[in-house]
Amino acid sequence: MKLSELLDLFPNIKIISGSYTPDEKINFIRTDSRKLEPNDLFCLPDSSGDKGAEYAKASSSKYILIGSKLKIPKLENKIVFKTDLDPESLAGPIASVILGNPSSKMKVIGVTGTNGKTSLTHILAYLGEAQGKSCGLIGTTGVKFKGSLTDTGYTTPDPSSLQSILKEMYDSGVEYVFIEASSHGLKLGRTNGVQFKAGVFSNLTQDHLDFHPDMEDYLKSKALLFSSVASNSETFGVIDSDAPGGKDFKTVVEASSPDLKIFSLGRSSGEFEIHSEAFSLEKTSYLIRLSDAWGGDTNITTNLLGGFNVRNTALAFVTALGLGWEKKSLLTALESIPQIPGRFQIYYSKDRSRMAVVDYAHTPDALENILRSIRKSKPKELVALFGCGGDRDKTKRPKMAKIAQELADKVILTSDNPRTEDPERILDDIQAGLSPGYSPMLREADRAKAILYGISQLKEGGCLLVAGKGHEDYQIIGRDKSHFDDGEEVQKAFNSLA
C-alpha cells in the first residue's frame, strides 16, 4: 500500500515527522514488534503506555503509528504517523485493505458469550463440512482449516494476525469461517476490519472482571460483535434470550443495531423454543419449535451430552438454517458430532465401572451447568475436582466452591494455572466459599496428585468431574509453562488402578 493510499483511505491518520514520498510503500501493519519487517507499519496501541517510546525507538520498522496519548521524541530515519483514535482500532482495517479484504470474500460468522463459544464454532464447522462446505475455525483451540491446526495462544488473535489467517483461508478455498469473538478481542478492536455475515450470542455470566471494570462493560463489549454485522438482507444475528444475560444483551443489540434481523431462541421472548428434553449417557434429544417457513416443530437428537449442549446445538441449528443450509442433512449430522476438545470428554476405567469427565468449565455458570448435566445421567457418586486461575478474577473463587458443594457429593480442591499467585492462597479463597464445618474430600495443590487421588477413591458407578482446563495441555506455575493434560492424567490414574 502506498503512503498516499493509506492517507486517502484513513483520513484520521496524519504524518507528523520524517521525510517521505507519496509513492513509498508499506508492506503490512503489525502490533507485535517481534514480527516486524523494515517496511511494515508498527502500530503502537495506547495500552503500550510509557514504554511506547522505547518500543518505537527500538523498532526495526521505518514506519510508526501512534495515538494522541503517546509522546515520543523525534526519531531519526523513521516516519511517524499519528491518529486521534487508539491505533490498535485501525490495525485490523488497514491490514484488511492491504490483504484485499479477505473476509468480504467469505462468509464469516462470529460467536460470542461467556461459555459455549468453542463448542458452537466446532458444531457449526462440522455441520458445514457435512453439507459439503469448506470451513475454517479460529478460537480457543487454535486455527483449523484444510486439515491443519495451529495454536495462536489467543481466543481471538491480534488484528494483523487475524487478517493474515483470513487471507490464508481464502487463498486455500475456505467458504465459511467461524470465529470465537472474545470480549477482550472485541473491546481491543482485534476484530475490526472483519466483515461478519452473522453474529451468535450464547450467554453472559461472570468472568474476566480482572479486565472489565464491571458486568455492564463486559456485556457492551460482547455486543460489539453485532455492531460489526452489516444490516442487509443476507446478514442476521442469533441470540439465546433465555440464557443468563440474554434479555439484556438482546435489548442492547436492538438499540445499537435496530435494522439487523435477529433470530431469538427462548420461550419468553424468542421465536424458537426448546421442549421435551431427554438425557442419557449415550445421547441428548429435544424438540425445537420452528416457524412454518422452516418446517415447524422438529425433533433433534445429538450424541453430545448435557443440558448446555441442548442450547449449543439449538443455536447452531438455527444459525445453520439462517445460512440457508439444508435441514434434513443438518439433523443427520447432529446425531454424530465429533468430540469437541475438552468439552464433556468422557474417560472410563478398564472395566467401565467408573468414569471421569474432563471439561473446560472455569466459571461459576459453566461449573454449575456441567455438574447439573452429569447429575442427569444419575451417577452413584459425583466428585467435583477444580481450581481457579491465578492473576485472574478472584471474586468467582468462593462462588465456584459453593456451587461444587451444592451439586456434587464430594469436592476436591486443586490448582489451575496459579501463575504468579501462591497456590495455597488461591485455595484459601476458594475454600472460603464452602459452608462452615464443610471439609473438602481433599485439598491438594499438585493437580496430578489430586486427580490420582480422586480416581483412586471413586466408588463403583461413580463419576469424577475434572473441571477448569479442558483442552489445555499445559500448567502455568509462576512464570513457567509445562506440559499438563487432564485427560492424560485421568487415563494414567485409571491405568494405575487396573
mmCIF file of N, CA and C in Angstrom, residues 156-157 181-192 211:
data_model
loop_
_atom_site.group_PDB
_atom_site.id
_atom_site.type_symbol
_atom_site.label_atom_id
_atom_site.label_comp_id
_atom_site.label_asym_id
_atom_site.label_seq_id
_atom_site.Cartn_x
_atom_site.Cartn_y
_atom_site.Cartn_z
ATOM 1 N N THR A 156 -9.073 -14.870 20.362
ATOM 2 C CA THR A 156 -9.168 -14.018 19.179
ATOM 3 C C THR A 156 -7.783 -13.425 18.927
ATOM 4 N N PRO A 157 -7.108 -13.807 17.842
ATOM 5 C CA PRO A 157 -5.748 -13.313 17.586
ATOM 6 C C PRO A 157 -5.696 -11.800 17.411
ATOM 7 N N ALA A 181 -15.358 -14.782 19.138
ATOM 8 C CA ALA A 181 -15.120 -13.356 19.383
ATOM 9 C C ALA A 181 -15.144 -13.123 20.891
ATOM 10 N N SER A 182 -13.968 -13.064 21.500
ATOM 11 C CA SER A 182 -13.879 -12.854 22.948
ATOM 12 C C SER A 182 -14.160 -11.396 23.282
ATOM 13 N N SER A 183 -14.518 -11.135 24.531
ATOM 14 C CA SER A 183 -14.768 -9.757 24.955
ATOM 15 C C SER A 183 -13.483 -8.935 24.874
ATOM 16 N N HIS A 184 -12.339 -9.563 25.190
ATOM 17 C CA HIS A 184 -11.058 -8.869 25.054
ATOM 18 C C HIS A 184 -10.841 -8.465 23.594
ATOM 19 N N GLY A 185 -11.005 -9.439 22.697
ATOM 20 C CA GLY A 185 -10.778 -9.186 21.283
ATOM 21 C C GLY A 185 -11.676 -8.105 20.727
ATOM 22 N N LEU A 186 -12.939 -8.125 21.147
ATOM 23 C CA LEU A 186 -13.889 -7.125 20.654
ATOM 24 C C LEU A 186 -13.577 -5.746 21.203
ATOM 25 N N LYS A 187 -13.320 -5.656 22.506
ATOM 26 C CA LYS A 187 -13.071 -4.348 23.116
ATOM 27 C C LYS A 187 -11.757 -3.736 22.632
ATOM 28 N N LEU A 188 -10.758 -4.576 22.389
ATOM 29 C CA LEU A 188 -9.455 -4.085 21.947
ATOM 30 C C LEU A 188 -9.389 -3.872 20.435
ATOM 31 N N GLY A 189 -10.480 -4.168 19.745
ATOM 32 C CA GLY A 189 -10.532 -3.900 18.308
ATOM 33 C C GLY A 189 -9.854 -4.938 17.442
ATOM 34 N N ARG A 190 -9.621 -6.134 17.984
ATOM 35 C CA ARG A 190 -8.945 -7.159 17.190
ATOM 36 C C ARG A 190 -9.787 -7.616 15.995
ATOM 37 N N THR A 191 -11.105 -7.541 16.119
ATOM 38 C CA THR A 191 -11.970 -7.975 15.016
ATOM 39 C C THR A 191 -12.335 -6.830 14.076
ATOM 40 N N ASN A 192 -11.852 -5.622 14.355
ATOM 41 C CA ASN A 192 -12.120 -4.506 13.442
ATOM 42 C C ASN A 192 -11.580 -4.850 12.055
ATOM 43 N N PHE A 211 -10.344 -7.771 33.762
ATOM 44 C CA PHE A 211 -10.138 -6.944 32.564
ATOM 45 C C PHE A 211 -11.236 -5.896 32.418
#
